[in-house]
mmCIF file of C-alpha atoms and ligand atoms in Angstrom:
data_model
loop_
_atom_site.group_PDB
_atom_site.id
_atom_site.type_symbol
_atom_site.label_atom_id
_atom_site.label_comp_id
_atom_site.label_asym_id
_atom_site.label_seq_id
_atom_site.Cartn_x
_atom_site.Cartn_y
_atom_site.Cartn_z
ATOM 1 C CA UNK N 163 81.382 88.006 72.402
ATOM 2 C CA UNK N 164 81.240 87.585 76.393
ATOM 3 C CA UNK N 165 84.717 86.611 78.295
ATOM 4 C CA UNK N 166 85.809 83.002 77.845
ATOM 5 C CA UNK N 167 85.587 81.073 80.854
ATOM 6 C CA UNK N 168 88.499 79.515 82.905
ATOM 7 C CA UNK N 169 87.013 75.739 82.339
ATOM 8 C CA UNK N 170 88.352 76.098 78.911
ATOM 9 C CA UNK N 171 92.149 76.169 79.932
ATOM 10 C CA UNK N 172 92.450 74.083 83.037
ATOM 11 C CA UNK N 173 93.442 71.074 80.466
ATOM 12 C CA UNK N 174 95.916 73.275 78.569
ATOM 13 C CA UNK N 175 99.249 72.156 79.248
ATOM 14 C CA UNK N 176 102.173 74.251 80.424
ATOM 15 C CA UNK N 177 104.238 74.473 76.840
ATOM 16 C CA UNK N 178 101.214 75.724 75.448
ATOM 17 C CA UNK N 179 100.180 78.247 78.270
ATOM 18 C CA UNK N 180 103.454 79.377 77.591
ATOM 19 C CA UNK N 181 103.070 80.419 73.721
ATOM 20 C CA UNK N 182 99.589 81.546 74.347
ATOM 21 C CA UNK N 183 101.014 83.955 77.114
ATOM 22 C CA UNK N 184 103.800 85.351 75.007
ATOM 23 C CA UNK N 185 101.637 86.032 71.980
ATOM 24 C CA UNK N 186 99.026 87.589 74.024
ATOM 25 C CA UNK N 187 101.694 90.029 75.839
ATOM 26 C CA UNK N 188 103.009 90.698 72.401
ATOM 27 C CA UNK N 189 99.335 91.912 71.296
ATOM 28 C CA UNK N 190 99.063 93.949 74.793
ATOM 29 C CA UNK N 191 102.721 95.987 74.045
ATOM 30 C CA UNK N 192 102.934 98.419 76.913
ATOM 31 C CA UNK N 193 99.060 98.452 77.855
ATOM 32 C CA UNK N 194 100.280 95.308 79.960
ATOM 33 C CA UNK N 195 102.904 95.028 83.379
ATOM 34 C CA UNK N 196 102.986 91.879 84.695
ATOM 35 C CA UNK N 197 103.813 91.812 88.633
ATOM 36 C CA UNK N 198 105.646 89.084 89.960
ATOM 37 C CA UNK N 199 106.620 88.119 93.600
ATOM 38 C CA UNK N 200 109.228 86.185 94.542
ATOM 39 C CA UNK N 201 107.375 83.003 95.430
ATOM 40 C CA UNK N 202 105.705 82.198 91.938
ATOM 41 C CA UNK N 203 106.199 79.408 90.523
ATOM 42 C CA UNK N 204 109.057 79.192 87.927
ATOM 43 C CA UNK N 205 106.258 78.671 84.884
ATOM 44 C CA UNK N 206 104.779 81.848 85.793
ATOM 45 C CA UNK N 207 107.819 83.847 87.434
ATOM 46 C CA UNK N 208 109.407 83.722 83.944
ATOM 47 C CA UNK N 209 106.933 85.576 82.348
ATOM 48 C CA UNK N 210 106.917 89.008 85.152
ATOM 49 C CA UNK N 211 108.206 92.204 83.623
ATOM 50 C CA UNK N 212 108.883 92.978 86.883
ATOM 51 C CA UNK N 213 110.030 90.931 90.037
ATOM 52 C CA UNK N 214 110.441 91.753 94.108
ATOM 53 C CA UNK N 215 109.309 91.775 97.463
ATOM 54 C CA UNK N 216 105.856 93.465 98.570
ATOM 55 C CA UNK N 217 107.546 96.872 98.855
ATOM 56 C CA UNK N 218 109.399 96.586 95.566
ATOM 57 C CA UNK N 219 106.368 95.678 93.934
ATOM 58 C CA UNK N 220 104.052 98.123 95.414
ATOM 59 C CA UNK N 221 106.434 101.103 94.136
ATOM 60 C CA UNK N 222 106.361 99.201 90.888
ATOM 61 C CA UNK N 223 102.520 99.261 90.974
ATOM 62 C CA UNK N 224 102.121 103.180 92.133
ATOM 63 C CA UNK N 225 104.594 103.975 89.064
ATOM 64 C CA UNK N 226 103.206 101.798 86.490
ATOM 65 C CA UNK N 227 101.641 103.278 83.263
ATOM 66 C CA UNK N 228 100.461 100.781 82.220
ATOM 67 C CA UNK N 229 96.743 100.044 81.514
ATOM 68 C CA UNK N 230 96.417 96.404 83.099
ATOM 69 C CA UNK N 231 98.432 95.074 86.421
ATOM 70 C CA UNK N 232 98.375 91.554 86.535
ATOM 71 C CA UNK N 233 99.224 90.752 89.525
ATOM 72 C CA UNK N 234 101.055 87.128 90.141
ATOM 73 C CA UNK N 235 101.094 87.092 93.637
ATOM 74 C CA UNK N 236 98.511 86.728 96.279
ATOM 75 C CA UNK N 237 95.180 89.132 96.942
ATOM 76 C CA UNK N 238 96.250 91.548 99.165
ATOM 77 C CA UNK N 239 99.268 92.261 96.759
ATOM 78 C CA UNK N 240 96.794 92.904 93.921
ATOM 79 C CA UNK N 241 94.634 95.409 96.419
ATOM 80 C CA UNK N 242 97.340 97.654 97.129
ATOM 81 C CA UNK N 243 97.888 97.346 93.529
ATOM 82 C CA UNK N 244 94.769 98.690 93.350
ATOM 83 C CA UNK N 245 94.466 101.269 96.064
ATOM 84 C CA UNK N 246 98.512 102.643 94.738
ATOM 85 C CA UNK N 247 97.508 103.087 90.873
ATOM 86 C CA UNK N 248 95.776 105.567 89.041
ATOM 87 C CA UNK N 249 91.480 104.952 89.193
ATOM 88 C CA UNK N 250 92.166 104.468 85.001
ATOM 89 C CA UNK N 251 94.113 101.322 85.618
ATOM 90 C CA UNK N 252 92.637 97.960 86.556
ATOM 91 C CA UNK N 253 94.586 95.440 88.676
ATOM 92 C CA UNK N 254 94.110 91.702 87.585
ATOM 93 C CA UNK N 255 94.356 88.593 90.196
ATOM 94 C CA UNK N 256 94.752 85.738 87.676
ATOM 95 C CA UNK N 257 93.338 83.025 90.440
ATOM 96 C CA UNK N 258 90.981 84.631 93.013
ATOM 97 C CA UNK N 259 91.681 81.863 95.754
ATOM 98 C CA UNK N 260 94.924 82.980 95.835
ATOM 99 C CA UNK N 261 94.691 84.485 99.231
ATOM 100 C CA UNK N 262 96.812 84.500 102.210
ATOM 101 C CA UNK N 263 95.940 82.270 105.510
ATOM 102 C CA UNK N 264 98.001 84.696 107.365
ATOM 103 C CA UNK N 265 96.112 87.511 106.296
ATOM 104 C CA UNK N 266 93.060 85.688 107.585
ATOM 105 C CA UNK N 267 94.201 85.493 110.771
ATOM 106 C CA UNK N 268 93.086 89.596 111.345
ATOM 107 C CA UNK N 269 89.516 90.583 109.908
ATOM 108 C CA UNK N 270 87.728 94.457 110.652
ATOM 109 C CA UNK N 271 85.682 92.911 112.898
ATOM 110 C CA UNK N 272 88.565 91.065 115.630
ATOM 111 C CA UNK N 273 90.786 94.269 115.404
ATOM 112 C CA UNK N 274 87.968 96.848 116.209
ATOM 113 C CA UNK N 275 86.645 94.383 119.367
ATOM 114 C CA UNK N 276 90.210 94.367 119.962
ATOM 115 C CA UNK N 277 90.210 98.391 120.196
ATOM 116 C CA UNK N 278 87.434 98.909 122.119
ATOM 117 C CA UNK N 279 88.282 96.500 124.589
ATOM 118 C CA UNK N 280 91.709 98.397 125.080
ATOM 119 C CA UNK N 281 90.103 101.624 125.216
ATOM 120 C CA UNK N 282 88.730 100.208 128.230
ATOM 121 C CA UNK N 283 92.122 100.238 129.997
ATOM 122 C CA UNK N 284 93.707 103.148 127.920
ATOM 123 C CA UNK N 285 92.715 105.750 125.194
ATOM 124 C CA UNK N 286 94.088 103.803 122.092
ATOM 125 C CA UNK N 287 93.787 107.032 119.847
ATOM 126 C CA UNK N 288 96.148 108.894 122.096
ATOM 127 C CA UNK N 289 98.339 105.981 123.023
ATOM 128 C CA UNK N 290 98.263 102.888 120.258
ATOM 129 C CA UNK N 291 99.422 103.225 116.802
ATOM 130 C CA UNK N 292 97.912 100.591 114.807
ATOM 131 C CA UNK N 293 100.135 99.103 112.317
ATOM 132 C CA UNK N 294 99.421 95.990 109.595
ATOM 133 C CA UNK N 295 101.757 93.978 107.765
ATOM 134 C CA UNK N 296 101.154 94.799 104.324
ATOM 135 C CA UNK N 297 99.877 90.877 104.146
ATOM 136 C CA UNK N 298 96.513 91.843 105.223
ATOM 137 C CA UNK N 299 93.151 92.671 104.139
ATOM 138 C CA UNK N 300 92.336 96.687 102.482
ATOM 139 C CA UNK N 301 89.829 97.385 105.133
ATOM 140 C CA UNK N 302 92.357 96.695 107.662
ATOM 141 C CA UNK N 303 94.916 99.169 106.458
ATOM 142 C CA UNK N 304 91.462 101.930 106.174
ATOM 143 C CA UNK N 305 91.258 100.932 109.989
ATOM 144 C CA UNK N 306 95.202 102.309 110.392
ATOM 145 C CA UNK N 307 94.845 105.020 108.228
ATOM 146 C CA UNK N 308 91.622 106.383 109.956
ATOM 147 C CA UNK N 309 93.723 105.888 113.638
ATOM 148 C CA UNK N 310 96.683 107.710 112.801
ATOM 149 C CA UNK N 311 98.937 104.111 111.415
ATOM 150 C CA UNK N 312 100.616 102.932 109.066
ATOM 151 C CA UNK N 313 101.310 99.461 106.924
ATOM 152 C CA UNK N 314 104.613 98.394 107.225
ATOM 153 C CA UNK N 315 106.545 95.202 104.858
ATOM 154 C CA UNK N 316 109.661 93.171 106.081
ATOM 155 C CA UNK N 317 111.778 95.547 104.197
ATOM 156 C CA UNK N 318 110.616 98.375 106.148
ATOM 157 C CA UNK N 319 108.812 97.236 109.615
ATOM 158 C CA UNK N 320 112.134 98.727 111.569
ATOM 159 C CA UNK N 321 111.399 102.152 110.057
ATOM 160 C CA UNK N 322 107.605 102.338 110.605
ATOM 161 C CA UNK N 323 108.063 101.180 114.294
ATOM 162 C CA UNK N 324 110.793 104.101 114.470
ATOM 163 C CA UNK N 325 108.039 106.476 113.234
ATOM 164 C CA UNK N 326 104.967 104.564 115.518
ATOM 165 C CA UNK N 327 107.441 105.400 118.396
ATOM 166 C CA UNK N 328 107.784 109.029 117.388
ATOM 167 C CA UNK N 329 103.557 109.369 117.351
ATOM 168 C CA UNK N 330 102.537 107.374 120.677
ATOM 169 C CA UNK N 331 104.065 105.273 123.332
ATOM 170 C CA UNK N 332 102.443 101.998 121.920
ATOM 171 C CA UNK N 333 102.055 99.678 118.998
ATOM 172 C CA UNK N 334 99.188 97.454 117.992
ATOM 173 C CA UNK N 335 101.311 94.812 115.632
ATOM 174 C CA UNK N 336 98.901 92.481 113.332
ATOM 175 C CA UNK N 337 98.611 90.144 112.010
ATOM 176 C CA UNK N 338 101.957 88.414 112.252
ATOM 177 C CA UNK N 339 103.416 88.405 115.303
ATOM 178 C CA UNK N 340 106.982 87.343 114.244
ATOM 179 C CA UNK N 341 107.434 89.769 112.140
ATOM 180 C CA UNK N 342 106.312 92.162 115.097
ATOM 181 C CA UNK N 343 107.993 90.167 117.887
ATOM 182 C CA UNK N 344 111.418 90.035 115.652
ATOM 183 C CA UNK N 345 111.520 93.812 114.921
ATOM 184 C CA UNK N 346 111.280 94.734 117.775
ATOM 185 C CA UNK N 347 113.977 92.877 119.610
ATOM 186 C CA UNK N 348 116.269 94.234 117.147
ATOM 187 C CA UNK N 349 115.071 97.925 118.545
ATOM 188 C CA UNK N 350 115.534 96.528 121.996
ATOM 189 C CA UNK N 351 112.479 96.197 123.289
ATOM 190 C CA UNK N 352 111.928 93.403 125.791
ATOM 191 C CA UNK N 353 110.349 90.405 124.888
ATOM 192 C CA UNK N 354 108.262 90.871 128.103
ATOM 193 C CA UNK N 355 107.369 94.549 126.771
ATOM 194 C CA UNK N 356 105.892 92.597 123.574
ATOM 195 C CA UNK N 357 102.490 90.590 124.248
ATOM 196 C CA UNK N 358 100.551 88.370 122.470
ATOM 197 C CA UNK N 359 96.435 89.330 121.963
ATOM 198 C CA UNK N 360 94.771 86.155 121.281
ATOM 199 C CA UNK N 361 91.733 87.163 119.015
ATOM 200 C CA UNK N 362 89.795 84.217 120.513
ATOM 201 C CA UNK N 363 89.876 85.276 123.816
ATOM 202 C CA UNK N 364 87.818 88.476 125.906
ATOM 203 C CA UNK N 365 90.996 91.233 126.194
ATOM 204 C CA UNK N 366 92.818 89.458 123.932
ATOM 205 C CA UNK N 367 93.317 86.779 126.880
ATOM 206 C CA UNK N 368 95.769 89.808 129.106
ATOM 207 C CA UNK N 369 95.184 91.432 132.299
ATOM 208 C CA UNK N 370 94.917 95.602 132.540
ATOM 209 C CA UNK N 371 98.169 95.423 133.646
ATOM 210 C CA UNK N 372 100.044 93.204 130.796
ATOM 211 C CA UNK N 373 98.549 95.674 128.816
ATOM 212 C CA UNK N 374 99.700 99.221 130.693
ATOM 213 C CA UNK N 375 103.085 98.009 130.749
ATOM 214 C CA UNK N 376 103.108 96.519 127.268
ATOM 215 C CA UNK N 377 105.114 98.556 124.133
ATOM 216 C CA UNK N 378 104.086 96.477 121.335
ATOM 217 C CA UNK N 379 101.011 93.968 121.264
ATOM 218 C CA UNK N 380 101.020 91.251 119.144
ATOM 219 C CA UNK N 381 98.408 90.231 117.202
ATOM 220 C CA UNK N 382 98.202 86.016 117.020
ATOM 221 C CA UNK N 383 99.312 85.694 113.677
ATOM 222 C CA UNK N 384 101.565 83.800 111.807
ATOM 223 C CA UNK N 385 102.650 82.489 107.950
ATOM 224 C CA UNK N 386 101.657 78.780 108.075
ATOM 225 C CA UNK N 387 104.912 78.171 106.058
ATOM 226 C CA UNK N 388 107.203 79.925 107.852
ATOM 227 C CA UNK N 389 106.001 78.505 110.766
ATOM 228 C CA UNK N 390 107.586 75.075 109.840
ATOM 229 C CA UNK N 391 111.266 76.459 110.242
ATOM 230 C CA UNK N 392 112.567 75.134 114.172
ATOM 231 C CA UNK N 393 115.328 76.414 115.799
ATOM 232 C CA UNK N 394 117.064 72.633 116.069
ATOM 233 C CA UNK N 395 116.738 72.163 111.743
ATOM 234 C CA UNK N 396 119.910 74.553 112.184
ATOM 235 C CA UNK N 397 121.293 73.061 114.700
ATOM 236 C CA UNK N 398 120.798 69.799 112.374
ATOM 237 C CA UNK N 399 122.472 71.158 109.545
ATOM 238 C CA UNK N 400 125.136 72.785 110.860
ATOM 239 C CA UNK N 401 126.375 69.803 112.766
ATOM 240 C CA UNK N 402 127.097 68.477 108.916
ATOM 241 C CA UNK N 403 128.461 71.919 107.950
ATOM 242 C CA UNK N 404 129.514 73.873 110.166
ATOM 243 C CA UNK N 405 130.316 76.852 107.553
ATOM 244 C CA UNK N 406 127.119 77.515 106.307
ATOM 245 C CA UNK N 407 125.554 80.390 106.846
ATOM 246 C CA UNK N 408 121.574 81.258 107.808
ATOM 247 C CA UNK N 409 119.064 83.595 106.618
ATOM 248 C CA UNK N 410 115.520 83.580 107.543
ATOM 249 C CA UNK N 411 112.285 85.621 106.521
ATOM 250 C CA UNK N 412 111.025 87.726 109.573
ATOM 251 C CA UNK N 413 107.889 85.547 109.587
ATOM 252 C CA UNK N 414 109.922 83.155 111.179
ATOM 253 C CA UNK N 415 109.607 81.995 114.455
ATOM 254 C CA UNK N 416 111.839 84.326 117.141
ATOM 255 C CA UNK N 417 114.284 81.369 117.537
ATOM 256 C CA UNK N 418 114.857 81.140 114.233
ATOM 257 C CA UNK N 419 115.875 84.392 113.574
ATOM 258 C CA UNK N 420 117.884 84.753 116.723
ATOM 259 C CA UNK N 421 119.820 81.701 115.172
ATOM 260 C CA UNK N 422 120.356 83.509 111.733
ATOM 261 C CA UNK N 423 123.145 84.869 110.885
ATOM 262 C CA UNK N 424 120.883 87.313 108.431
ATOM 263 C CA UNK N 425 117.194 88.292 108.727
ATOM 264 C CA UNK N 426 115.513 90.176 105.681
ATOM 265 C CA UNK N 427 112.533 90.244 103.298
ATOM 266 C CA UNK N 428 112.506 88.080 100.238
ATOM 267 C CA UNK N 429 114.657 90.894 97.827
ATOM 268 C CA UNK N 430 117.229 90.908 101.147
ATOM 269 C CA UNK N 431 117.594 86.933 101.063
ATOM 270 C CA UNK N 432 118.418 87.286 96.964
ATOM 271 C CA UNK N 433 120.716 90.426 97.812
ATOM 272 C CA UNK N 434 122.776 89.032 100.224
ATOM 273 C CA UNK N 435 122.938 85.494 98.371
ATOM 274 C CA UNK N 436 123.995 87.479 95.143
ATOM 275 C CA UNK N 437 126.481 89.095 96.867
ATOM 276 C CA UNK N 438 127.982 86.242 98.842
ATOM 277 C CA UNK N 439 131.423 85.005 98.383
ATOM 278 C CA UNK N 440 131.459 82.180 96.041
ATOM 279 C CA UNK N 441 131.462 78.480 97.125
ATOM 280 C CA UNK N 442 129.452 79.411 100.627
ATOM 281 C CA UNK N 443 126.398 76.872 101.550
ATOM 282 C CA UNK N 444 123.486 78.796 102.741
ATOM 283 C CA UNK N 445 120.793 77.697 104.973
ATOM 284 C CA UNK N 446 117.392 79.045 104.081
ATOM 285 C CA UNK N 447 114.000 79.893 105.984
ATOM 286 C CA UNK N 448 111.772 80.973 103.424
ATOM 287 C CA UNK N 449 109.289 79.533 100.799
ATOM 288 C CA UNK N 450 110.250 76.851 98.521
ATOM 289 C CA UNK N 451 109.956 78.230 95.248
ATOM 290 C CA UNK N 452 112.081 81.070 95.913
ATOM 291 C CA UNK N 453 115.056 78.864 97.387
ATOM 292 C CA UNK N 454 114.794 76.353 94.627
ATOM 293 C CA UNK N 455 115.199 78.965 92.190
ATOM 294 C CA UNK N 456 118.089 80.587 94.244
ATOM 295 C CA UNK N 457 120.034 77.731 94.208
ATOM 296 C CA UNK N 458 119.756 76.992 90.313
ATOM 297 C CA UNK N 459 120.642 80.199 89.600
ATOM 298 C CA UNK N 460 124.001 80.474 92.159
ATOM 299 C CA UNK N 461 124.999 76.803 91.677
ATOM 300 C CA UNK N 462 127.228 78.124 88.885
ATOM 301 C CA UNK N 463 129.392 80.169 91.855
ATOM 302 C CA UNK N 464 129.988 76.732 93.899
ATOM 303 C CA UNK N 465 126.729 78.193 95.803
ATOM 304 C CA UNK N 466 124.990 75.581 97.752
ATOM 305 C CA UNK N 467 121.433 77.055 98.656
ATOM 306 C CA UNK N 468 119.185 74.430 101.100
ATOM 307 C CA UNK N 469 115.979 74.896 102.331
ATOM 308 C CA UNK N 470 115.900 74.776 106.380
ATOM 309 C CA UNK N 471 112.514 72.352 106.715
ATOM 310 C CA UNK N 472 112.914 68.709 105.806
ATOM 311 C CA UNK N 473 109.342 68.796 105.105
ATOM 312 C CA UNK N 474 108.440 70.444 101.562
ATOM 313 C CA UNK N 475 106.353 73.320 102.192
ATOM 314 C CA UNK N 476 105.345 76.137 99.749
ATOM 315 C CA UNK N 477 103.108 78.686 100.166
ATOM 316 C CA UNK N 478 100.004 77.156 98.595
ATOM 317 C CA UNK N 479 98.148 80.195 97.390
ATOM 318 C CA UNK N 480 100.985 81.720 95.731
ATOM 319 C CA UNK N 481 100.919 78.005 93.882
ATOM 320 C CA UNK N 482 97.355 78.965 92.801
ATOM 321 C CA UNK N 483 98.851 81.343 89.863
ATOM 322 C CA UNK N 484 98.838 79.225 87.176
ATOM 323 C CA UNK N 485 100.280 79.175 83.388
ATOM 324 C CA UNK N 486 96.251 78.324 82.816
ATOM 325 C CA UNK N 487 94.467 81.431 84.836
ATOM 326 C CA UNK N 488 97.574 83.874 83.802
ATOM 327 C CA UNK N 489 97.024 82.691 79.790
ATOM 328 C CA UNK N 490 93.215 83.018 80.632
ATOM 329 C CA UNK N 491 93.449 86.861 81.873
ATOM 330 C CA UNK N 492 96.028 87.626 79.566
ATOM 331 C CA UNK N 493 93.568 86.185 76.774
ATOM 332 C CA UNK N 494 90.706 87.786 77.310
ATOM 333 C CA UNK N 495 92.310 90.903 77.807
ATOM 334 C CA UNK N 496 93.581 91.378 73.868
ATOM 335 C CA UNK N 497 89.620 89.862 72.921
ATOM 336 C CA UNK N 498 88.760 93.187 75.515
ATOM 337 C CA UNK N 499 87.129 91.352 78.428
ATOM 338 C CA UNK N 500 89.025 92.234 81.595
ATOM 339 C CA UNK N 501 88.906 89.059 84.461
ATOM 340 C CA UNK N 502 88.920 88.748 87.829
ATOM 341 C CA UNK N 503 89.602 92.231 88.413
ATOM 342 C CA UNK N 504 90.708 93.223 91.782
ATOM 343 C CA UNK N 505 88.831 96.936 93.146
ATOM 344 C CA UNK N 506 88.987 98.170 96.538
ATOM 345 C CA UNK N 507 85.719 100.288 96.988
ATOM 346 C CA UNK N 508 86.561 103.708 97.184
ATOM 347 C CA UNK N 509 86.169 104.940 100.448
ATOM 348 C CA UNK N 510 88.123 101.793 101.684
ATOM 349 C CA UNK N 511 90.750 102.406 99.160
ATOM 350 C CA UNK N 512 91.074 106.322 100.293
ATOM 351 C CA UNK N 513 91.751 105.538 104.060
ATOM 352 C CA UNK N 514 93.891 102.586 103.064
ATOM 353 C CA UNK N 515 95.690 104.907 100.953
ATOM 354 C CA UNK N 516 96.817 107.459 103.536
ATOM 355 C CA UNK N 517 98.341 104.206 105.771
ATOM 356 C CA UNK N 518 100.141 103.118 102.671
ATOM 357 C CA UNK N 519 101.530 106.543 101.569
ATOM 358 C CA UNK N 520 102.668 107.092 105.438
ATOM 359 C CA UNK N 521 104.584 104.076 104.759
ATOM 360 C CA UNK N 522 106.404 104.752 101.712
ATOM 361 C CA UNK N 523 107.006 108.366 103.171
ATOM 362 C CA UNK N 524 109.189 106.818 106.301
ATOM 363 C CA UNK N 525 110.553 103.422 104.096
ATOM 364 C CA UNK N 526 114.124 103.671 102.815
HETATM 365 P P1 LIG P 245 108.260 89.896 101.197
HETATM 366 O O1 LIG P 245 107.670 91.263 101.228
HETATM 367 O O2 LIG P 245 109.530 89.788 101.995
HETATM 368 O O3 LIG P 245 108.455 89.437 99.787
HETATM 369 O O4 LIG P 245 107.269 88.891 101.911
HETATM 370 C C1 LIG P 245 105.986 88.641 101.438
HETATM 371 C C2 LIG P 245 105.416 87.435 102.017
HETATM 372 O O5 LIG P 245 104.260 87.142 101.903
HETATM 373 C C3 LIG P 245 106.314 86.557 102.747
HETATM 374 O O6 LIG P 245 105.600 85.460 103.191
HETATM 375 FE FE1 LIG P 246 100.865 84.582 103.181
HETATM 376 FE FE2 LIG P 246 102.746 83.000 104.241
HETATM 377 FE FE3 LIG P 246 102.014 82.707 101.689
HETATM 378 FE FE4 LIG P 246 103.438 84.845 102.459
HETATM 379 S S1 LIG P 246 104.102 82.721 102.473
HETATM 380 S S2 LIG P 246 101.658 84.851 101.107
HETATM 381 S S3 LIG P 246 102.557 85.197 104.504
HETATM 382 S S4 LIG P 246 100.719 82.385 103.504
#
């Protein structure tokens, strides 16, 4: 019998997604891990063996024995799934549109125009490191790991720039610049020291100088949703309460973060909300899902957890991971069909592979 198609449980509803899911991961025992980040949607969330942030899960993935990864989460997540697991084990995207728009933003073709046109001011193999947010596509982190870089995560981005330091004098940051721009404030570079390559433009749109006197340059990147969070939304809120304290994702906007009392990856927002004095009110820039679920599970404590944006805004391809497509993989994996299956081709996945083992030599 061939693999059943996904038509047949797009009218399934949730309650019965649910059973179906257990039962199947009952059937699948220990031949199964199911992935989870932070951002699913409760439906789905509930049923990860394991939960974190993009670091987290990658360790999770490199150490997993187990036959099939389903990955609930977004493409790139299930690639380095992929590249990080043994060639016997198959990583599973339950939706295939669930991509990332910021990940977009950089493709193998803008990055290497980018290169050559700096190599026409400076040798970038003697003087760049190129480093890409995990959030990115697996031919991008080949293109680091074939020019001496390195992948970094929020979790870790202060330690690989520490290392890019230690190997040449400059940094080539994509695709998110906020992540890029906010790190390295907090190492104390300038922001003038930190410029922005527009990918639409000839030279990125700077001058041979910007880019001699430049230490990090920014790729034009950004997280649609954590582009929504404004500097005044704090000022807002904390003209009602003045105790309440802030924590943003480093995908915020600069402002932001320089308004935040905390910045940190997804697992450092739960951390530091878990470990919070009771009764404290928490202002939060980061996606929806995650803060909704934070403040169910803290209310108990006299925890208030808000989300910073007055406009509702969730990341919409996390939202794609379904209790439908994860009962549909999980499905035709006990009848033996394996679905939407996520492979890097090999000599992709090799150079990718020494960028992402650089970085989980220097992360903490
Ligand atoms: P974390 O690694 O902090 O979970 O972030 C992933 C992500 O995509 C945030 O938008
Ligand atoms: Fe990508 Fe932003 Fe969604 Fe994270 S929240 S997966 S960066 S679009």
């Amino acid at each position: 019998m061939s693999a059943v198609a996904v038509q047949a449980y797009t009218l399934l509803d949730d309650i019965e997604c649910d059973e179906r899911i257990r039962r199947a991961r009952e059937q699948l025992g220990e031949r199964l891990v199911i992935l989870g980040h932070h951002y699913q949607r409760d439906e789905v969330f509930a049923h990860a063996d394991f939960s974190g942030d993009s670091l987290k899960l990658s360790r999770q993935a490199a150490s997993s024995k187990a036959e099939y990864i389903v990955f609930c989460g977004v493409h790139f997540m299930a690639e380095v799934a992929d590249i990080l697991s043994r060639p016997d084990q198959v990583s599973i995207l339950p939706d295939m549109a669930a991509g990332c728009s910021m990940a977009d933003m950089a493709n193998l073709q803008n990055v290497e125009r980018a290169w050559r046109e700096l190599a026409s001011v400076l040798n970038p193999d003697e003087t760049i490191t190129p480093v890409t947010y995990i959030n990115s596509a697996a031919d991008l982190k080949a293109f680091c790991g074939e020019h001496g870089g390195i992948v970094c995560t929020s979790t870790n981005a202060r330690h690989v720039l520490d290392w890019c330091f230690e190997q040449r004098e400059k940094v080539l940051f994509f695709p998110d610049q906020h992540l890029g721009r906010n790190t390295g404030y907090t190492m104390g570079i300038p922001l003038e020291q930190m410029v922005v390559w527009d990918f639409d433009q000839p030279m990125g749109g700077l001058t041979e100088q910007q880019i001699r006197d430049a230490r990090i340059i920014l790729w034009k990147g950004f997280c649609s949703v954590h582009q929504m969070f404004q500097p005044e939304q704090i000022d807002q809120f904390k003209a009602e309460y003045p105790d309440t304290k802030v924590i943003a994702h480093p995908e915020s906007p600069f402002e932001v973060c320089q308004k935040s009392d905390y910045v940190g990856s997804t697992e450092t927002i739960i951390k530091t909300i878990a470990e919070a004095e009771p009764n404290t009110r928490w202002l939060v820039a980061t996606e929806l899902n995650l803060v909704n679920r934070l403040h169910e599970q803290f209310k108990h404590e006299g925890k208030n957890v808000h989300f910073m944006s007055p406009t509702v805004c969730m990341c919409s391809t996390m939202f794609r991971i379904d209790p439908q497509h994860l009962a549909w993989v999980l499905e035709n994996l006990v009848e033996g069909h394996i679905v939407n299956q996520i492979s890097v081709p090999q000599n992709v996945a090799d150079k990718a592979r020494l960028a992402l083992d650089r970085m989980l030599e220097v992360s903490p």
